[in-house]
Coordinates of C-alpha atoms and ligand atoms in Angstrom, one line a residue:
M1262 CA 16.5 -50.2 -49.4
Q1263 CA 19.1 -52.7 -50.9
F1264 CA 18.4 -53.7 -54.4
T1265 CA 18.1 -57.4 -53.2
E1266 CA 15.8 -56.7 -50.7
L1267 CA 13.5 -54.6 -53.0
S1268 CA 13.7 -57.4 -55.7
G1269 CA 13.0 -60.2 -53.3
L1270 CA 9.8 -58.2 -51.8
M1271 CA 8.5 -57.9 -55.5
K1272 CA 9.1 -61.5 -56.2
E1273 CA 7.6 -62.8 -53.0
C1274 CA 4.7 -60.5 -53.2
G1275 CA 3.9 -61.9 -56.7
I1276 CA 4.0 -58.4 -58.6
V1277 CA 3.7 -58.7 -62.1
G1278 CA 2.8 -55.9 -64.7
A1279 CA -0.8 -55.2 -63.8
G1280 CA -2.3 -55.3 -67.2
G1281 CA -0.6 -56.1 -70.5
A1282 CA 1.4 -59.1 -70.7
G1283 CA 2.3 -59.5 -66.9
F1284 CA 6.2 -59.4 -67.0
P1285 CA 7.3 -60.2 -63.4
S1286 CA 8.2 -57.0 -62.0
Y1287 CA 11.3 -58.0 -60.0
A1288 CA 12.7 -59.1 -63.4
K1289 CA 12.7 -55.5 -64.7
L1290 CA 14.8 -54.1 -61.9
S1291 CA 18.2 -53.5 -63.1
E1292 CA 21.1 -51.2 -61.5
K1293 CA 21.8 -50.4 -65.2
A1294 CA 18.7 -48.3 -65.2
D1295 CA 19.3 -44.5 -65.4
T1296 CA 15.5 -43.5 -65.7
I1297 CA 12.4 -45.0 -64.3
I1298 CA 9.3 -44.3 -66.0
L1299 CA 5.6 -44.3 -64.3
N1300 CA 2.9 -45.1 -67.2
C1301 CA 0.0 -43.4 -66.8
A1302 CA -0.7 -42.8 -70.3
E1303 CA -3.6 -45.2 -70.2
C1304 CA -4.5 -44.9 -74.0
E1305 CA -7.0 -47.7 -74.4
P1306 CA -10.3 -46.2 -75.0
L1307 CA -12.8 -45.9 -72.0
F1308 CA -10.1 -47.0 -69.6
R1309 CA -9.9 -44.7 -66.3
L1310 CA -8.2 -47.0 -63.7
H1311 CA -4.8 -45.4 -63.7
R1312 CA -5.5 -41.6 -63.6
Q1313 CA -8.1 -42.8 -60.9
L1314 CA -5.7 -44.6 -58.8
L1315 CA -2.8 -42.0 -59.1
M1316 CA -5.2 -39.5 -58.0
T1317 CA -6.2 -41.3 -55.1
Y1318 CA -2.8 -42.6 -54.1
A1319 CA -0.8 -39.9 -55.4
E1320 CA 1.7 -39.5 -52.4
E1321 CA 1.9 -43.4 -52.1
I1322 CA 2.8 -44.0 -55.6
L1323 CA 5.3 -41.2 -55.8
S1324 CA 7.0 -42.3 -52.7
A1325 CA 7.2 -46.0 -54.2
L1326 CA 8.6 -44.7 -57.5
D1327 CA 11.3 -42.7 -55.8
T1328 CA 12.3 -45.9 -53.7
V1329 CA 12.5 -47.7 -56.7
R1330 CA 14.6 -45.1 -58.4
E1331 CA 16.8 -44.7 -55.3
T1332 CA 17.3 -48.5 -55.3
V1333 CA 18.4 -48.8 -58.8
G1334 CA 20.5 -45.8 -58.7
A1335 CA 18.6 -44.1 -61.3
K1336 CA 19.1 -40.4 -61.8
K1337 CA 15.5 -39.5 -62.3
A1338 CA 11.9 -40.7 -62.7
I1339 CA 9.4 -39.5 -65.1
I1340 CA 5.6 -39.8 -64.7
G1341 CA 4.4 -40.0 -68.2
I1342 CA 0.7 -38.7 -68.0
K1343 CA -1.8 -37.1 -70.4
A1344 CA -2.3 -33.5 -70.4
A1345 CA -6.0 -34.3 -70.8
Y1346 CA -5.8 -36.0 -67.1
S1347 CA -6.1 -32.4 -65.7
E1348 CA -7.2 -33.4 -62.1
T1349 CA -5.0 -36.0 -61.6
V1350 CA -1.9 -33.8 -63.0
E1351 CA -3.0 -31.2 -60.4
E1352 CA -3.1 -33.6 -57.6
L1353 CA 0.4 -34.8 -58.5
N1354 CA 1.5 -31.3 -58.4
E1355 CA 0.4 -30.9 -54.9
H1356 CA 2.9 -33.7 -53.9
I1357 CA 5.7 -33.6 -56.2
G1358 CA 7.7 -30.9 -54.5
A1359 CA 8.7 -33.3 -52.1
F1360 CA 10.4 -35.5 -54.6
K1361 CA 13.2 -33.6 -56.3
N1362 CA 14.2 -36.3 -58.7
I1363 CA 10.8 -37.0 -60.0
E1364 CA 9.4 -34.9 -62.9
I1365 CA 6.1 -34.9 -64.9
S1366 CA 6.0 -35.4 -68.8
L1367 CA 2.8 -34.4 -70.2
L1368 CA 1.8 -36.5 -73.1
P1369 CA -0.9 -35.7 -76.0
E1370 CA -4.2 -37.4 -76.1
V1371 CA -3.4 -39.8 -78.8
Y1372 CA -3.2 -43.5 -79.3
P1373 CA -1.1 -45.4 -78.4
A1374 CA 0.6 -43.1 -76.0
G1375 CA 0.7 -46.0 -73.6
D1376 CA 2.8 -48.3 -75.4
E1377 CA 6.1 -48.9 -73.6
I1378 CA 8.2 -48.2 -76.4
V1379 CA 6.2 -45.1 -77.5
L1380 CA 6.0 -43.9 -74.1
I1381 CA 10.0 -44.0 -73.6
Y1382 CA 10.1 -42.1 -76.9
E1383 CA 7.6 -39.4 -75.8
T1384 CA 9.1 -38.9 -72.4
T1385 CA 13.0 -39.3 -73.1
G1386 CA 13.5 -38.9 -76.8
K1387 CA 15.0 -42.6 -76.8
V1388 CA 14.1 -45.2 -79.4
V1389 CA 14.4 -48.8 -78.0
K1390 CA 15.6 -50.9 -80.9
P1391 CA 13.3 -53.5 -82.3
G1392 CA 13.3 -56.6 -80.4
Q1393 CA 15.1 -54.9 -77.3
L1394 CA 13.7 -54.5 -73.9
P1395 CA 13.5 -50.8 -72.4
I1396 CA 16.7 -51.5 -70.3
S1397 CA 18.7 -51.6 -73.3
E1398 CA 18.2 -47.8 -73.3
G1399 CA 18.7 -47.4 -69.6
V1400 CA 14.9 -47.4 -68.9
I1401 CA 12.4 -49.2 -66.7
V1402 CA 8.9 -48.7 -67.1
Y1403 CA 6.1 -49.6 -64.5
N1404 CA 2.3 -48.6 -64.6
V1405 CA 0.4 -46.9 -61.8
E1406 CA -1.4 -50.0 -60.5
T1407 CA 2.1 -52.0 -60.4
M1408 CA 3.7 -49.1 -58.6
L1409 CA 0.7 -49.1 -56.1
N1410 CA 1.3 -52.9 -55.6
I1411 CA 5.2 -52.4 -54.9
H1412 CA 4.1 -49.5 -52.3
F1413 CA 2.0 -52.1 -50.5
A1414 CA 4.8 -54.7 -50.7
I1415 CA 7.3 -52.3 -49.3
K1416 CA 5.1 -51.0 -46.6
E1417 CA 3.2 -54.0 -45.4
K1418 CA 4.6 -56.9 -47.3
T1419 CA 0.8 -57.3 -48.7
P1420 CA 0.9 -59.9 -51.9
V1421 CA -1.1 -59.2 -54.8
C1422 CA -4.4 -60.8 -54.4
Y1423 CA -6.9 -58.1 -55.9
K1424 CA -7.1 -56.6 -59.0
Y1425 CA -8.7 -53.2 -60.0
V1426 CA -11.0 -53.9 -63.1
T1427 CA -13.3 -51.3 -64.9
V1428 CA -16.6 -52.5 -66.1
A1429 CA -17.7 -50.6 -69.2
G1430 CA -20.1 -50.6 -72.1
E1431 CA -23.5 -52.2 -72.0
V1432 CA -23.9 -52.2 -68.2
E1433 CA -26.2 -50.2 -65.7
N1434 CA -23.5 -48.4 -63.9
P1435 CA -19.8 -48.4 -65.4
Q1436 CA -17.4 -48.4 -62.5
T1437 CA -14.0 -49.5 -61.4
Y1438 CA -14.0 -52.1 -58.7
K1439 CA -11.1 -53.9 -56.5
V1440 CA -12.0 -57.5 -56.9
P1441 CA -10.4 -60.7 -55.7
L1442 CA -8.3 -62.9 -58.0
G1443 CA -10.2 -66.0 -59.3
V1444 CA -13.6 -64.4 -59.5
P1445 CA -15.7 -65.2 -62.6
L1446 CA -16.1 -62.0 -65.0
K1447 CA -19.8 -62.3 -65.2
K1448 CA -20.2 -61.8 -61.3
V1449 CA -18.0 -58.6 -61.5
V1450 CA -20.3 -57.3 -64.3
E1451 CA -23.1 -57.9 -62.0
L1452 CA -21.7 -55.4 -59.5
S1453 CA -22.2 -52.8 -62.2
G1454 CA -25.9 -53.8 -62.3
G1455 CA -25.7 -56.3 -64.9
E1456 CA -25.9 -56.4 -68.6
T1457 CA -28.3 -53.9 -70.5
V1458 CA -28.5 -55.9 -73.8
K1459 CA -29.4 -59.4 -74.7
D1460 CA -26.6 -61.9 -75.6
C1461 CA -23.8 -59.4 -75.2
V1462 CA -20.1 -60.2 -75.4
Y1463 CA -17.4 -59.5 -73.1
L1464 CA -14.1 -58.0 -74.2
S1465 CA -11.1 -58.8 -71.7
G1466 CA -9.1 -55.6 -72.0
G1467 CA -10.5 -52.9 -74.2
A1468 CA -11.7 -52.1 -77.8
M1469 CA -8.2 -51.9 -79.1
T1470 CA -6.2 -54.5 -77.5
G1471 CA -8.8 -56.8 -75.8
R1472 CA -9.9 -60.3 -76.5
V1473 CA -13.3 -62.0 -76.5
A1474 CA -13.6 -63.6 -73.3
N1475 CA -15.7 -66.5 -71.9
K1476 CA -18.2 -65.0 -69.2
N1477 CA -16.9 -67.7 -66.8
D1478 CA -13.1 -66.5 -67.4
V1479 CA -11.9 -65.3 -64.0
V1480 CA -10.0 -62.2 -62.9
T1481 CA -6.3 -62.4 -63.2
K1482 CA -3.4 -60.2 -62.2
T1483 CA -3.7 -58.7 -65.9
T1484 CA -7.5 -58.0 -66.1
N1485 CA -7.7 -54.4 -66.5
A1486 CA -11.2 -54.0 -67.9
I1487 CA -14.2 -56.0 -68.9
L1488 CA -16.1 -54.2 -71.9
V1489 CA -19.6 -55.4 -72.5
L1490 CA -21.0 -54.9 -76.1
P1491 CA -23.9 -56.4 -78.2
Q1492 CA -22.8 -59.2 -80.3
N1493 CA -23.4 -57.5 -83.5
H1494 CA -21.0 -54.6 -82.5
P1495 CA -18.4 -53.9 -85.5
V1496 CA -15.8 -54.1 -82.6
V1497 CA -16.9 -57.6 -81.5
M1498 CA -17.5 -58.7 -85.3
K1499 CA -14.1 -57.9 -86.2
K1500 CA -12.5 -59.7 -83.2
K1501 CA -14.7 -62.7 -83.7
T1502 CA -13.6 -63.0 -87.4
N1503 CA -11.7 -66.3 -88.0
S1504 CA -8.2 -66.3 -89.5
K1505 CA -9.4 -68.3 -92.7
V1506 CA -11.7 -65.5 -93.5
N1507 CA -9.3 -62.9 -92.6
I1508 CA -6.8 -64.4 -95.1
Y1509 CA -9.5 -64.8 -97.9
R1510 CA -10.2 -61.1 -97.3
A1511 CA -6.6 -60.3 -97.7
M1512 CA -6.3 -62.1 -100.9
S1513 CA -9.5 -60.4 -102.4
A1514 CA -9.3 -56.9 -101.0
C1515 CA -6.0 -55.7 -100.1
C1516 CA -5.2 -53.1 -102.4
Q1517 CA -1.6 -52.4 -101.0
C1518 CA -2.4 -49.0 -100.2
R1519 CA 0.0 -49.3 -97.1
M1520 CA -2.0 -47.1 -95.0
C1521 CA -1.6 -49.7 -92.1
T1522 CA 2.2 -49.2 -92.6
D1523 CA 2.1 -45.5 -92.8
M1524 CA 0.2 -45.6 -89.5
C1525 CA 1.8 -48.2 -87.8
S1526 CA 2.9 -47.0 -84.4
R1527 CA 6.3 -49.2 -84.4
N1528 CA 6.8 -48.4 -88.1
L1529 CA 6.9 -44.7 -87.4
L1530 CA 9.5 -45.2 -84.8
G1531 CA 11.7 -46.8 -87.4
H1532 CA 11.1 -50.5 -86.5
P1533 CA 11.1 -52.6 -89.7
I1534 CA 7.6 -53.8 -89.5
E1535 CA 5.5 -53.4 -92.6
P1536 CA 2.2 -54.7 -92.1
H1537 CA 1.2 -54.1 -96.0
L1538 CA 4.0 -56.4 -96.9
F1539 CA 3.0 -58.9 -94.3
M1540 CA -0.6 -59.1 -95.9
R1541 CA 0.9 -59.4 -99.6
A1542 CA 3.0 -62.1 -98.2
A1543 CA 0.3 -63.7 -96.3
A1544 CA -2.2 -63.5 -99.2
K1545 CA 0.2 -65.1 -101.6
G1546 CA 1.4 -68.0 -99.3
M1547 CA 3.5 -67.4 -96.2
T1548 CA 6.8 -68.3 -97.9
K1549 CA 6.7 -65.7 -100.6
D1550 CA 8.4 -62.8 -98.6
V1551 CA 10.1 -64.5 -95.4
T1552 CA 11.6 -60.8 -94.5
A1553 CA 8.2 -59.2 -94.2
M1554 CA 6.7 -62.0 -92.2
M1555 CA 9.7 -62.3 -89.8
N1556 CA 9.5 -58.5 -89.5
S1557 CA 6.0 -58.8 -88.2
M1558 CA 7.7 -60.3 -84.9
Y1559 CA 8.3 -56.6 -83.9
C1560 CA 4.5 -55.8 -83.8
S1561 CA 3.3 -54.5 -80.5
Q1562 CA -0.4 -55.6 -81.2
C1563 CA -1.7 -52.0 -80.8
G1564 CA -4.5 -52.6 -83.2
I1565 CA -4.2 -49.7 -85.3
C1566 CA -3.7 -51.4 -88.5
S1567 CA -6.9 -53.6 -88.1
M1568 CA -9.2 -51.2 -85.9
Y1569 CA -8.5 -47.8 -87.5
A1570 CA -6.0 -47.4 -90.5
C1571 CA -7.4 -50.3 -93.1
H1572 CA -10.4 -48.8 -94.9
Q1573 CA -10.9 -52.2 -96.5
G1574 CA -11.6 -53.4 -93.1
L1575 CA -8.8 -56.0 -93.2
S1576 CA -7.1 -57.2 -90.1
P1577 CA -3.4 -57.2 -90.4
S1578 CA -2.7 -57.3 -86.6
M1579 CA -5.0 -60.4 -86.1
L1580 CA -3.3 -62.3 -88.8
I1581 CA 0.2 -61.2 -87.4
G1582 CA -0.8 -62.2 -83.9
E1583 CA -1.8 -65.7 -85.2
F1584 CA 1.3 -66.1 -87.3
R1585 CA 3.7 -64.8 -84.0
N1586 CA 2.1 -67.6 -81.8
E1587 CA 2.7 -70.3 -84.3
I1588 CA 6.3 -69.1 -85.0
R1589 CA 6.9 -68.9 -81.1
K1590 CA 5.4 -72.4 -80.8
R1591 CA 8.0 -73.6 -83.2
G1592 CA 10.9 -72.1 -81.3
I1593 CA 11.7 -69.7 -84.2
K1594 CA 13.3 -66.5 -83.1
P1595 CA 13.6 -62.9 -85.0
E1596 CA 16.7 -61.6 -85.9
K1597 CA 18.5 -60.2 -82.7
E1598 CA 19.7 -56.8 -84.2
P1599 CA 17.7 -56.2 -87.2
K1600 CA 18.0 -53.0 -89.6
F1601 CA 16.0 -50.2 -88.4
S1602 CA 15.4 -46.7 -89.6
E1603 CA 15.3 -42.9 -88.2
V1604 CA 11.9 -42.1 -86.6
D1605 CA 9.6 -41.0 -89.3
E1606 CA 9.6 -37.1 -90.0
H1607 CA 5.8 -37.4 -90.4
R1608 CA 5.0 -39.2 -87.1
K1609 CA 3.7 -36.3 -85.3
Y1610 CA 1.1 -36.0 -88.0
R1611 CA 0.1 -39.7 -88.0
T1612 CA -0.8 -40.2 -84.4
I1613 CA -4.6 -40.7 -83.7
P1614 CA -6.5 -38.5 -81.6
M1615 CA -8.4 -40.4 -78.9
E1616 CA -11.8 -38.7 -79.8
R1617 CA -11.4 -39.8 -83.5
L1618 CA -10.5 -43.3 -82.3
V1619 CA -13.4 -43.5 -80.0
S1620 CA -16.0 -42.3 -82.8
R1621 CA -14.3 -44.5 -85.3
L1622 CA -14.7 -47.8 -82.9
G1623 CA -18.4 -46.6 -82.5
I1624 CA -17.9 -46.7 -78.7
S1625 CA -18.6 -43.0 -78.3
K1626 CA -21.9 -43.6 -76.0
Y1627 CA -19.9 -45.7 -73.7
D1628 CA -17.2 -43.2 -73.1
V1629 CA -18.7 -42.0 -69.6
E1630 CA -17.1 -41.7 -66.2
A1631 CA -16.6 -45.2 -64.5
P1632 CA -15.8 -43.9 -60.9
L1633 CA -13.5 -46.0 -58.7
D1634 CA -14.9 -47.9 -55.8
D1635 CA -11.8 -48.5 -53.8
S1636 CA -13.2 -50.9 -51.2
P1637 CA -12.2 -54.4 -51.7
Q1638 CA -15.6 -56.3 -53.0
D1639 CA -16.8 -59.1 -50.9
F1640 CA -18.0 -62.1 -53.1
S1641 CA -18.4 -64.6 -50.4
K1642 CA -22.2 -64.7 -51.0
A1643 CA -22.1 -64.5 -54.8
V1644 CA -19.3 -67.0 -55.3
K1645 CA -18.6 -70.2 -53.6
T1646 CA -15.4 -71.1 -55.2
L1647 CA -12.4 -69.0 -56.6
K1648 CA -10.6 -70.2 -59.5
I1649 CA -6.9 -69.1 -59.0
M1650 CA -5.1 -69.4 -62.4
L1651 CA -1.3 -70.6 -62.2
S1652 CA -0.2 -68.6 -65.2
Q1653 CA -1.1 -65.0 -64.9
H1654 CA 2.2 -63.9 -66.0
I1655 CA 4.9 -64.3 -68.5
G1656 CA 7.2 -67.1 -67.8
Q1657 CA 6.6 -70.3 -66.2
P1658 CA 3.3 -71.3 -64.9
A1659 CA 3.5 -71.4 -61.1
K1660 CA 3.4 -74.7 -59.2
A1661 CA 1.1 -75.5 -56.1
V1662 CA 2.6 -75.4 -52.6
V1663 CA -0.6 -76.5 -51.1
S1664 CA -2.4 -79.8 -51.4
V1665 CA -6.2 -80.6 -51.8
G1666 CA -7.9 -80.3 -48.4
D1667 CA -5.6 -77.7 -46.9
T1668 CA -7.0 -74.8 -45.1
V1669 CA -5.4 -71.4 -46.1
K1670 CA -5.5 -68.1 -44.9
K1671 CA -6.0 -64.9 -46.9
F1672 CA -2.7 -63.7 -48.3
E1673 CA -1.1 -67.2 -47.8
K1674 CA 1.2 -68.5 -50.6
L1675 CA -0.9 -71.0 -53.0
A1676 CA 1.9 -71.4 -55.8
S1677 CA 5.5 -70.6 -56.4
C1678 CA 8.0 -70.2 -59.4
E1679 CA 11.6 -71.3 -59.5
G1680 CA 12.5 -69.6 -62.6
L1681 CA 11.1 -66.4 -64.5
G1682 CA 7.5 -66.3 -63.1
A1683 CA 5.3 -65.0 -60.1
E1684 CA 4.2 -66.3 -56.9
I1685 CA 0.4 -66.8 -56.3
H1686 CA -1.3 -66.0 -53.1
S1687 CA -4.7 -66.7 -51.7
P1688 CA -7.3 -63.7 -52.1
A1689 CA -9.5 -65.3 -49.1
D1690 CA -9.6 -67.8 -46.4
G1691 CA -10.7 -70.8 -47.4
V1692 CA -10.1 -74.8 -48.3
V1693 CA -8.3 -76.1 -51.4
K1694 CA -10.7 -78.0 -53.3
E1695 CA -8.8 -79.1 -56.6
I1696 CA -5.4 -78.6 -58.1
T1697 CA -4.5 -78.9 -61.8
E1698 CA -1.7 -77.9 -63.9
K1699 CA -3.7 -74.7 -64.7
Y1700 CA -5.5 -73.8 -61.6
I1701 CA -6.4 -74.1 -57.9
L1702 CA -9.9 -74.0 -56.8
L1703 CA -10.5 -72.6 -53.3
D1704 CA -13.8 -72.9 -51.3
I1705 CA -14.3 -69.7 -49.8
K1706 CA -14.8 -69.9 -46.0
R1707 CA -18.2 -68.3 -45.0
Ligands
LIG2044 S1 -4.4 -50.7 -95.1 FE1 -5.9 -52.5 -95.7 S2 -5.9 -52.5 -97.8 FE2 -4.3 -50.8 -97.3 S3 -2.3 -52.2 -97.5 FE3 -2.9 -52.2 -95.3 S4 -4.3 -54.2 -95.2 FE4 -4.1 -53.8 -97.3
LIG2045 S1 -0.7 -53.9 -84.6 FE1 -0.6 -53.2 -86.6 S2 -0.1 -50.9 -86.5 FE2 0.2 -51.9 -84.4 S3 2.5 -52.4 -84.4 FE3 1.3 -54.1 -85.1 S4 1.4 -54.0 -87.4 FE4 1.9 -51.9 -86.4

């Protein structure tokens, strides 16, 4: 396959990183790559999706991975998968013999093995410099669901209209579903038999990197999981604490023990971020140590400092997240080539075992199988209207290419992007009811 053909297919089918920030997949393709990595580390606690998908579609995903590798002219592809996912590894071993340029790299059961920069180090030994993209080291990373979407784009030109979502926590039957984009989260939770506690809270994403979501928020191309928790659960209370309170707590309780820095996943790779210095500067007034503040721009938001490392219960990552948003809004950019150090010699002793993390987060009782139901869920009886968001990706929001009153078919294009962004397609036959700058409402045809 030609490079432009593959890139065009990815763009036309609206493929973005399925989970995480939703970086448009075509924009990652580069002929400078010497290695393609398939990310099946799946380190967010309670997530099962990637290992389930890779087990179900091993041959298809391997074939798409090899096509991408060959198309960009990369020497090899590596599947980064935890050794603990033994059934999936066994399944991969059944098929991998047919792909001589693909190898498996077994990862330890630690957090955050799935962070792109950590994964690249673990599988290739290369360290991506702070603020740089993986391609600067000749690497491209795609996750398992993204690669499955690439497979369907190559094979059938099928656009992305569904998302696999794991429903976990306080629900009758934790499970992973294939749901159309635009369905409210509460309707997805109903598939799992509904909530088992009163007044629960939804986290979109997981306990470490997820955010508190409104139950009427809708599924997008990056919705990985809905974690349902009681509202007095420590994870919820931590995520709901506002920044004023977080700053007051930093001022009164940060003892500068630097545990957050010693365990920081990016600091351990030699990146200049030091959350304890950020906390000191934040507590004293943001301008006291500009370097510490600006270096926080290299944070991955893995959550270790707030959810695990700080024994005072403080929240460096949350304050850093807000600071970064503010800085970005003002158009201030971090240094392009900051100083960085060698990988910390103690790194391997400071990674976090998953079992310990799950226990510390207080979610052990939710750590159960959430089997994959691979059939597309039909919401035509439960939902009248789909709300299709126009910004489900990094880059510009898409612009509608349909008008109110138009009848559209399933898979038809609803919105398009001229610059960096992603095309959006209809998950169902229907009629366009409303268009705003943020979303398109689609009445589903019954
Ligand atoms: S771990 Fe907590 S108390 Fe220690 S330096 Fe970091 S934020 Fe401060
Ligand atoms: S969230 Fe905390 S631990 Fe993770 S990279 Fe950012 S500062 Fe480091």
